[in-house]
Short mmCIF file of C-alpha atoms in Angstrom, two decimals:
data_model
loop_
_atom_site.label_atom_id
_atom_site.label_comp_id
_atom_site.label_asym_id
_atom_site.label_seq_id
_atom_site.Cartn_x
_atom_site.Cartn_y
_atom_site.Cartn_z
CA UNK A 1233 -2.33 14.14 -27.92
CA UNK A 1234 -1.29 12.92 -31.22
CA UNK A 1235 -0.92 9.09 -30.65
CA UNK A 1236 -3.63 7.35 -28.85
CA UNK A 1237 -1.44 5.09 -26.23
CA UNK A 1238 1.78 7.69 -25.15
CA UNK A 1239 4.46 6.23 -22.46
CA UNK A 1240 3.80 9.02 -20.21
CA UNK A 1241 6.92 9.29 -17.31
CA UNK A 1242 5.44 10.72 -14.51
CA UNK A 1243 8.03 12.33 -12.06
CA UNK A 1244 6.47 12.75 -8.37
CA UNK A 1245 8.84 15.78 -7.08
CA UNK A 1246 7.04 16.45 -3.38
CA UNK A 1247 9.21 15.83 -0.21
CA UNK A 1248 12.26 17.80 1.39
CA UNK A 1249 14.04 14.74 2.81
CA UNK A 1250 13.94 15.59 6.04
CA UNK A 1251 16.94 12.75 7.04
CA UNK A 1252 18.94 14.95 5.09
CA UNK A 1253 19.18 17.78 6.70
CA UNK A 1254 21.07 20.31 6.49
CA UNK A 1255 21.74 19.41 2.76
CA UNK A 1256 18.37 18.97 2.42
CA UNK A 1257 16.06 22.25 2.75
CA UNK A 1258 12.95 23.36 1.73
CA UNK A 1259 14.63 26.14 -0.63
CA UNK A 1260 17.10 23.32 -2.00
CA UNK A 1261 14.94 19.77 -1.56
CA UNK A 1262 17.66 17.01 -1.76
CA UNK A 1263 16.48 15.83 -5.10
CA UNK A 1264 17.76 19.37 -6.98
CA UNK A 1265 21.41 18.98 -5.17
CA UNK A 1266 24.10 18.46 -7.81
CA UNK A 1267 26.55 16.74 -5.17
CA UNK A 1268 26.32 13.23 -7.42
CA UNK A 1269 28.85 14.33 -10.19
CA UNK A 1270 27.38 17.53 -10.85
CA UNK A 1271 23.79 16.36 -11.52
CA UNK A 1272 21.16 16.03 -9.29
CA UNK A 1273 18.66 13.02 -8.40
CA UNK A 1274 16.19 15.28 -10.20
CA UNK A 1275 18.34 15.67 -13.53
CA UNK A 1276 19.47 11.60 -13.51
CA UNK A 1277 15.73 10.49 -13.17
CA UNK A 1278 14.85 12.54 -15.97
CA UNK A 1279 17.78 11.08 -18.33
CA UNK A 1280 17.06 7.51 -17.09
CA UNK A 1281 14.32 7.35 -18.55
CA UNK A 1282 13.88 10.08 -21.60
CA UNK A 1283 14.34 6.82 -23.85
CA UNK A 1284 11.45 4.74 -22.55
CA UNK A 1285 8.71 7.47 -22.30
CA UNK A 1286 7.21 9.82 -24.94
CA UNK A 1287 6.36 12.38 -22.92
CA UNK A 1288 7.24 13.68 -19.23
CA UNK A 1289 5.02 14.75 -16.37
CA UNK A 1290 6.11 16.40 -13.68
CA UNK A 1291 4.15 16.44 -10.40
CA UNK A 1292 5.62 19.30 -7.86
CA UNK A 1293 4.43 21.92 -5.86
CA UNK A 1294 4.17 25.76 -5.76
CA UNK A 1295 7.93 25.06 -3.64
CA UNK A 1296 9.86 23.65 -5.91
CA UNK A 1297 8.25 23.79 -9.41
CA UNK A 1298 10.67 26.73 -10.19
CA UNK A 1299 13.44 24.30 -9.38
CA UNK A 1300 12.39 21.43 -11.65
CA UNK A 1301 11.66 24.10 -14.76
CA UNK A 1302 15.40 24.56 -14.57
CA UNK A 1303 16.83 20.93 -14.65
CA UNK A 1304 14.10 20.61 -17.41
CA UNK A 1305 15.32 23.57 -19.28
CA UNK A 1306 18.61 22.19 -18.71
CA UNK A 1307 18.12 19.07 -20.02
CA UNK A 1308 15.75 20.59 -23.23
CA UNK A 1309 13.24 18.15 -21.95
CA UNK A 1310 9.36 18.88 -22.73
CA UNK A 1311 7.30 18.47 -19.98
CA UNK A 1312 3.46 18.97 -18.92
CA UNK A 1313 3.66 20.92 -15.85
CA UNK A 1314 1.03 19.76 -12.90
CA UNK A 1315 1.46 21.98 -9.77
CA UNK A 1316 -0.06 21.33 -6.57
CA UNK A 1317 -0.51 24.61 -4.56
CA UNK A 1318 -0.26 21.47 -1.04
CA UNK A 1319 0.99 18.83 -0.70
CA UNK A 1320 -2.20 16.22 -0.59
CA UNK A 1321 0.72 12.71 -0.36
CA UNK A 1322 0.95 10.25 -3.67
CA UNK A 1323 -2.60 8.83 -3.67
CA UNK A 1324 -3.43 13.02 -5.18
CA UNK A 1325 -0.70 13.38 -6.75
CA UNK A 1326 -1.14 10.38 -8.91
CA UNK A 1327 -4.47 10.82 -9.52
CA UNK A 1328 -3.73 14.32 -11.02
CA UNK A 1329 -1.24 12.51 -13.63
CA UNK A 1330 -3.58 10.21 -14.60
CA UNK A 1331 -6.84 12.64 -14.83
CA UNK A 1332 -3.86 14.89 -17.47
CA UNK A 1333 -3.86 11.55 -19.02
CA UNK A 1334 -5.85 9.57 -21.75
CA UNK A 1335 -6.97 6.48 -20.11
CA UNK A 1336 -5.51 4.28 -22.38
CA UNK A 1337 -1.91 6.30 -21.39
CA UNK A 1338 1.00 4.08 -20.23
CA UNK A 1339 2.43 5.92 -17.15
CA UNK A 1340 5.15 5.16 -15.68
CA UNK A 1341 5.32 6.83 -12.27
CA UNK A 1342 8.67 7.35 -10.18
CA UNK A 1343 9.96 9.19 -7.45
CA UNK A 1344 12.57 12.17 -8.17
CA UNK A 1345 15.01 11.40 -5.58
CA UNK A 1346 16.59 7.54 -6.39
CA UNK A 1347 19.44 6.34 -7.39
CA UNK A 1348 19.72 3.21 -9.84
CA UNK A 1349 22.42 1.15 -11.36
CA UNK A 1350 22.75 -1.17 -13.87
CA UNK A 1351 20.66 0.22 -16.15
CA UNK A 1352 20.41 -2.83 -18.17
CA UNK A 1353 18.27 -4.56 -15.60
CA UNK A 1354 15.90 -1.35 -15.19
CA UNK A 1355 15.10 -1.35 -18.54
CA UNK A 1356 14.33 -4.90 -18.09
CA UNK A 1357 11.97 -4.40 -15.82
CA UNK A 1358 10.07 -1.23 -17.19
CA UNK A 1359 9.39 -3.24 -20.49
CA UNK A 1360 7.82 -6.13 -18.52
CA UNK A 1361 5.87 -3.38 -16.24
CA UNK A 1362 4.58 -2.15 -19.14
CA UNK A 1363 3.55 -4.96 -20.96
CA UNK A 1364 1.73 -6.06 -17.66
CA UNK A 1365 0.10 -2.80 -17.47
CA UNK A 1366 -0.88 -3.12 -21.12
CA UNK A 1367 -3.25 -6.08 -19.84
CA UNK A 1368 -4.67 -4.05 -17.54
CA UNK A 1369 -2.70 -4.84 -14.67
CA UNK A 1370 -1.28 -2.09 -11.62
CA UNK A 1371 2.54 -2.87 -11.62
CA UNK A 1372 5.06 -2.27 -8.71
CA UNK A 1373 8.27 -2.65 -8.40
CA UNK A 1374 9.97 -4.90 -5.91
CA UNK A 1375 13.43 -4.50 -4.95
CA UNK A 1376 15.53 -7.66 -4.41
CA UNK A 1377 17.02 -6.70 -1.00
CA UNK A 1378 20.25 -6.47 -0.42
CA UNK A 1379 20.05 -6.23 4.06
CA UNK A 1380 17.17 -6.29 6.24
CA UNK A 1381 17.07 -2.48 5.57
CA UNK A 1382 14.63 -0.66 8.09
CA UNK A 1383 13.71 2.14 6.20
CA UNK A 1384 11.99 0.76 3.55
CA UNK A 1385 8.31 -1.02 3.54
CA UNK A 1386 8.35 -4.14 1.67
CA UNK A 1387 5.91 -6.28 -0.12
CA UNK A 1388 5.41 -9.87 -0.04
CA UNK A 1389 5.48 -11.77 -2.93
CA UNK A 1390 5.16 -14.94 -4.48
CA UNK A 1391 6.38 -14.44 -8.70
CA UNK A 1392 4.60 -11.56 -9.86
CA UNK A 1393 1.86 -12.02 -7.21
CA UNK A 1394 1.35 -9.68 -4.10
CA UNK A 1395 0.55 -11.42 -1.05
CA UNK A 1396 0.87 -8.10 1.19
CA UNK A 1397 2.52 -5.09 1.55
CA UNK A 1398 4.23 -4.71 5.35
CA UNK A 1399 5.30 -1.42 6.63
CA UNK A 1400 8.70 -0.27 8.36
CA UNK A 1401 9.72 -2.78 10.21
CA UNK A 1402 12.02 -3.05 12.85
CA UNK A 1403 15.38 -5.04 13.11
CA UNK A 1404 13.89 -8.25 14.07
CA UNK A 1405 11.30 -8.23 11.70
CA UNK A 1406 13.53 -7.39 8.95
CA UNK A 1407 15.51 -9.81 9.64
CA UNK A 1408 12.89 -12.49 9.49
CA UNK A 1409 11.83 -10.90 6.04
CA UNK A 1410 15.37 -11.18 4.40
CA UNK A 1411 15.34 -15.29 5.58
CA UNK A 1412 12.27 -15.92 3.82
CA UNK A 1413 13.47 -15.03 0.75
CA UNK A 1414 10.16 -13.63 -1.05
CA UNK A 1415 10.27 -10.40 0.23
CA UNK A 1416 11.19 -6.72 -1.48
CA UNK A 1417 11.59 -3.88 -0.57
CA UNK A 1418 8.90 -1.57 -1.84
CA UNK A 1419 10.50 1.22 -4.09
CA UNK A 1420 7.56 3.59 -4.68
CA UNK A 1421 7.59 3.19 -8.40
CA UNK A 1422 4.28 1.99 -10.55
CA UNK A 1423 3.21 1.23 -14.02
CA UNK A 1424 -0.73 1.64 -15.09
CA UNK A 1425 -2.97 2.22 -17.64
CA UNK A 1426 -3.97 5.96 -16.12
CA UNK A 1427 -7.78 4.94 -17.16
CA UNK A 1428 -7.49 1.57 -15.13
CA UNK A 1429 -5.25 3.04 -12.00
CA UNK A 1430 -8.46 5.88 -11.57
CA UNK A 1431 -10.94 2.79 -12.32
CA UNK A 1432 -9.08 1.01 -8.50
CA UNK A 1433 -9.09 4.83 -7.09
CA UNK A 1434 -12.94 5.52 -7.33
CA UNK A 1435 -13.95 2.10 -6.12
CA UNK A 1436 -11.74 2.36 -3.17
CA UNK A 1437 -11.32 5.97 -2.23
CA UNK A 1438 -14.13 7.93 -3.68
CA UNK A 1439 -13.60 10.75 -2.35
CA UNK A 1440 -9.72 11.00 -3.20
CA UNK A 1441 -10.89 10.30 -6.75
CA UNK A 1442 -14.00 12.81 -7.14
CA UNK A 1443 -12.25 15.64 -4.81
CA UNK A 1444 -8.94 15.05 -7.24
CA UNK A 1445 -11.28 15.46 -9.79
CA UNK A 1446 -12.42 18.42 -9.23
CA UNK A 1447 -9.03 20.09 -8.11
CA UNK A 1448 -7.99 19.14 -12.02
CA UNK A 1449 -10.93 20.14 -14.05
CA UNK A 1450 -10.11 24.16 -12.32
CA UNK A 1451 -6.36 23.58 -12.94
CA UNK A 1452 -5.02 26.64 -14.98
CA UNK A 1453 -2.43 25.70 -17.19
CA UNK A 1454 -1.45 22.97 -14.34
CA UNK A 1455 -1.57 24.92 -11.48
CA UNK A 1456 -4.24 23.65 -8.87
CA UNK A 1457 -6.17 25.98 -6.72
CA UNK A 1458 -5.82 25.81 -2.63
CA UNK A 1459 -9.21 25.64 -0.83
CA UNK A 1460 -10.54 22.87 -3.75
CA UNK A 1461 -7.07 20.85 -2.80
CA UNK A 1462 -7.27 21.43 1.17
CA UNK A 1463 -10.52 19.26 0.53
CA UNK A 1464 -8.55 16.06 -0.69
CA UNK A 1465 -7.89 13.57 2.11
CA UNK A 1466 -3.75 13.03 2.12
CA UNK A 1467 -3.39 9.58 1.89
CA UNK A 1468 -1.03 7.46 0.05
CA UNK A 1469 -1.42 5.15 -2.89
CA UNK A 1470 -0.17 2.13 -1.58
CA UNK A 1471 -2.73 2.72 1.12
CA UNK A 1472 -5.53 3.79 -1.50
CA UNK A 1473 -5.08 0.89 -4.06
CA UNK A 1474 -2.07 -0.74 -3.72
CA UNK A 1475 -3.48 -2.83 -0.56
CA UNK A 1476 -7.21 -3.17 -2.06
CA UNK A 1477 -7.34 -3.30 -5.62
CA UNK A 1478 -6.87 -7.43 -6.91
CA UNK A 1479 -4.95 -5.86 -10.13
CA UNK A 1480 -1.96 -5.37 -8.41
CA UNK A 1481 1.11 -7.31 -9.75
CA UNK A 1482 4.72 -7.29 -8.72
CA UNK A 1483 8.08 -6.84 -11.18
CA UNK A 1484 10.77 -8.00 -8.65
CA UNK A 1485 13.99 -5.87 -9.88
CA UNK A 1486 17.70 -6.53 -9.44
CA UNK A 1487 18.78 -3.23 -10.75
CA UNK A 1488 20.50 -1.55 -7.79
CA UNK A 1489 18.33 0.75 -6.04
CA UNK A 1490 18.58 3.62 -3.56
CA UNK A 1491 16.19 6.12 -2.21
CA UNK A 1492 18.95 7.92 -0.67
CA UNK A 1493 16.68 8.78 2.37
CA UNK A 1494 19.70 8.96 4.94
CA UNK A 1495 23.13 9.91 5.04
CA UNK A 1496 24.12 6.67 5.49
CA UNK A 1497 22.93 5.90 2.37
CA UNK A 1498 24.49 8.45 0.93
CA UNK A 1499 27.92 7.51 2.51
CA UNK A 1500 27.56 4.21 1.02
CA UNK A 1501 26.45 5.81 -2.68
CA UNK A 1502 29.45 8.39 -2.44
CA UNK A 1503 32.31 5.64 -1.60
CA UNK A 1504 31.35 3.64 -4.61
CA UNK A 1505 31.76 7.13 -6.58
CA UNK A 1506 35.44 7.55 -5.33
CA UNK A 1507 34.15 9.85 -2.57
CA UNK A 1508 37.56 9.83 0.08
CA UNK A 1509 37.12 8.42 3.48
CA UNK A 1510 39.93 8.45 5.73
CA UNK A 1511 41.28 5.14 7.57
CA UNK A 1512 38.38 5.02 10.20
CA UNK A 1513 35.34 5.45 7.65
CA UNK A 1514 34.77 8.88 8.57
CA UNK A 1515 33.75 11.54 5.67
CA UNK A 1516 33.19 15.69 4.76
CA UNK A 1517 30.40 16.15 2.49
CA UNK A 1518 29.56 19.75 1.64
CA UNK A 1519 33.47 20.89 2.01
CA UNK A 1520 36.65 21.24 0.31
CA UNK A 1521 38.81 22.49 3.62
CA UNK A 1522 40.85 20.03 5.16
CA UNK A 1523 39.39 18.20 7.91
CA UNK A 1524 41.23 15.93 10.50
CA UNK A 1525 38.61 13.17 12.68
CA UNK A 1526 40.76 12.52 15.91
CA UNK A 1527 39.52 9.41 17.59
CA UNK A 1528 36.46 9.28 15.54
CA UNK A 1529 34.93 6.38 13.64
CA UNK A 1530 32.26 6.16 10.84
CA UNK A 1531 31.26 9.70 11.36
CA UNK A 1532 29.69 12.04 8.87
CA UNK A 1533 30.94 15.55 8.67
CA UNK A 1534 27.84 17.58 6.34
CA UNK A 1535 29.05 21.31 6.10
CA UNK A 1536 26.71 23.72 4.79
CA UNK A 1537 26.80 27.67 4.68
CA UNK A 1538 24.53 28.44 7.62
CA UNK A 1539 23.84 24.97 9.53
CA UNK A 1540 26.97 21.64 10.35
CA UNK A 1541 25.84 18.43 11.15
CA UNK A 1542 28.19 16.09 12.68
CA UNK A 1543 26.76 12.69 12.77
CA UNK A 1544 27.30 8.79 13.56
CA UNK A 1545 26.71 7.18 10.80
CA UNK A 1546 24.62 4.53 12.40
CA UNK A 1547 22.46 7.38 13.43
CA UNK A 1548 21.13 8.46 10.33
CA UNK A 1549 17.72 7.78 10.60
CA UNK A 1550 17.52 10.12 13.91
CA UNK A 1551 18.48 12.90 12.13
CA UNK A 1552 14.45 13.49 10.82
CA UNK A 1553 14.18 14.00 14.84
CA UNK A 1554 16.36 17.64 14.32
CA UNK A 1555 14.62 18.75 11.54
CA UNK A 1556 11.66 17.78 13.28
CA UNK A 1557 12.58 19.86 16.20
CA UNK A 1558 13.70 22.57 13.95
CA UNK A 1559 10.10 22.67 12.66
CA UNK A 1560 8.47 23.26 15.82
CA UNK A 1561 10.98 26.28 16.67
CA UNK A 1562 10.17 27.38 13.47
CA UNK A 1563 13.63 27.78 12.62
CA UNK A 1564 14.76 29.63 9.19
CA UNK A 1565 17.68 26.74 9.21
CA UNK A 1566 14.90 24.63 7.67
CA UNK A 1567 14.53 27.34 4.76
#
């Protein structure tokens, strides 16, 4: 590594959005589907930030890697390739990034699957994430909420200070969140030092860090062997440092932000795009034919080549329920 302090983006790729069903498969996860004008989640996280990084990381798995060498390719983006041969959840994941890292690395760490306007304000608040995480700091970023949103966690804040992170919660509780004013939704992105984020990692999950260790230094050319990863404990890293480590800060953002986890999110995302709706709110995603709704409101039409889902849009978060029931038939609809 020719400079000694890179911007590294780190792209975590895991996850088949299982809400999203059956867009959303384990062939096709939903961040490689061009349905958001012909680019994918995938392709518009790498473009949002090629300016503020000097190099790209992308964390996937022996699944999908294939998939992200092609929006890479497509995009002539450079990348160093880390591929996890399971799934071992973010706390793994991000330790891998950091141990390809030099400690004094910049990385900026984001899902590959969110959607985020005004770009203005995100740059806003990468530059003051990273000038936080240049004094040594762990930066998050907290989302300004828009509703008491369920399907986010949030974090509790007071200016750039974290007073807790709080998971799910459910109507009532979000509720009382949105009233008090200092809470955000928790997006899942970070800024850190890579040397400082594995410093918080070995004090407070030792064996994440040492077993992560290991699983790196007998990576071939970024691929990570299965028995040494079947050895990590999955946890997450808001769970491994996040809610220990007293270097945490908060950026609270007001770009607009998405994690298109649902269809109704994606309903909402697709309207402001132009996507048609007929008089009662109901929409075809997935299909050109001509559809009629006949005494239908707010309902989602998803057509795909071997599975339809016809939904309430209010019901979007049951839909994980399906695929979950898909799983235990072990049904090749999930493939």
């Amino acid at each position: 590594m020719e400079k000694n302090n890179s911007i590294i983006h780190v792209i975590l790729t895991g996850g088949v959005g299982s809400r999203l069903w059956p867009l959303s498969r384990k062939s096709q996860p939903k961040q490689y589907l061009e349905i958001f004008e012909n680019k994918s989640l995938f392709e518009m996280t790498v473009d949002r930030n090629s300016h503020l990084a000097n190099k790209v990381m992308v964390v996937g798995n022996v699944d999908n890697h294939h998939l992200s060498g092609k929006v890479m390719d497509k995009t002539q983006t450079a990348y160093i390739n880390i591929v996890e041969a399971t799934p071992r959840n973010t706390a793994a994941a991000i330790a891998f990034a950091a141990f390809a890292s030099n400690p004094e690395d910049i990385l900026i760490v984001t899902p590959s699957d969110h959607i985020i306007d005004k770009m203005e304000n995100y740059n806003n608040a990468i530059s003051e994430a990273i000038s936080k995480a240049q004094d040594g700091f762990i930066v998050t970023f907290g989302i300004i909420p828009t509703k008491p949103e369920t399907g986010y966690g949030y974090i509790e804040s007071r200016g750039d200070k974290v007073l807790s992170f709080r998971e799910k919660p459910n109507e009532t509780t979000a509720k009382e969140f949105i009233s008090k004013g200092n809470f955000l939704w928790n997006s899942g992105m970070f800024c850190f030092k890579a040397g400082v984020l594995l410093d918080e990692l070995k004090q407070f999950q030792p064996d994440v860090y040492e077993k992560s260790k290991a699983v790196w230094e007998a990576s071939k050319e970024g691929f990570l062997d299965l028995d040494l990863s079947l050895e990590i404990p999955s946890i997450s890293i808001d769970y491994a440092v996040m809610e220990r480590s007293k270097k945490i800060k908060v950026v609270p953002a007001s770009f607009s932000w998405s994690d298109l986890g649902s269809f109704e999110s994606v309903y909402d995302y697709l309207v402001t795009k132009g996507h048609s709706v007929d008089k009662n709110g109901n929409m075809v995603i997935g299909s050109e034919k001509h559809t009629t709704f006949l005494g239908l409101r707010n309902t989602i039409f998803v057509h795909t080549e071997t599975a339809n889902l016809i939904l309430q849009k209010e019901d979007s978060q049951d839909v994980k329920d399906i695929y979950n029931e898909l799983e235990r038939q072990n049904s090749d609809l999930l493939n």
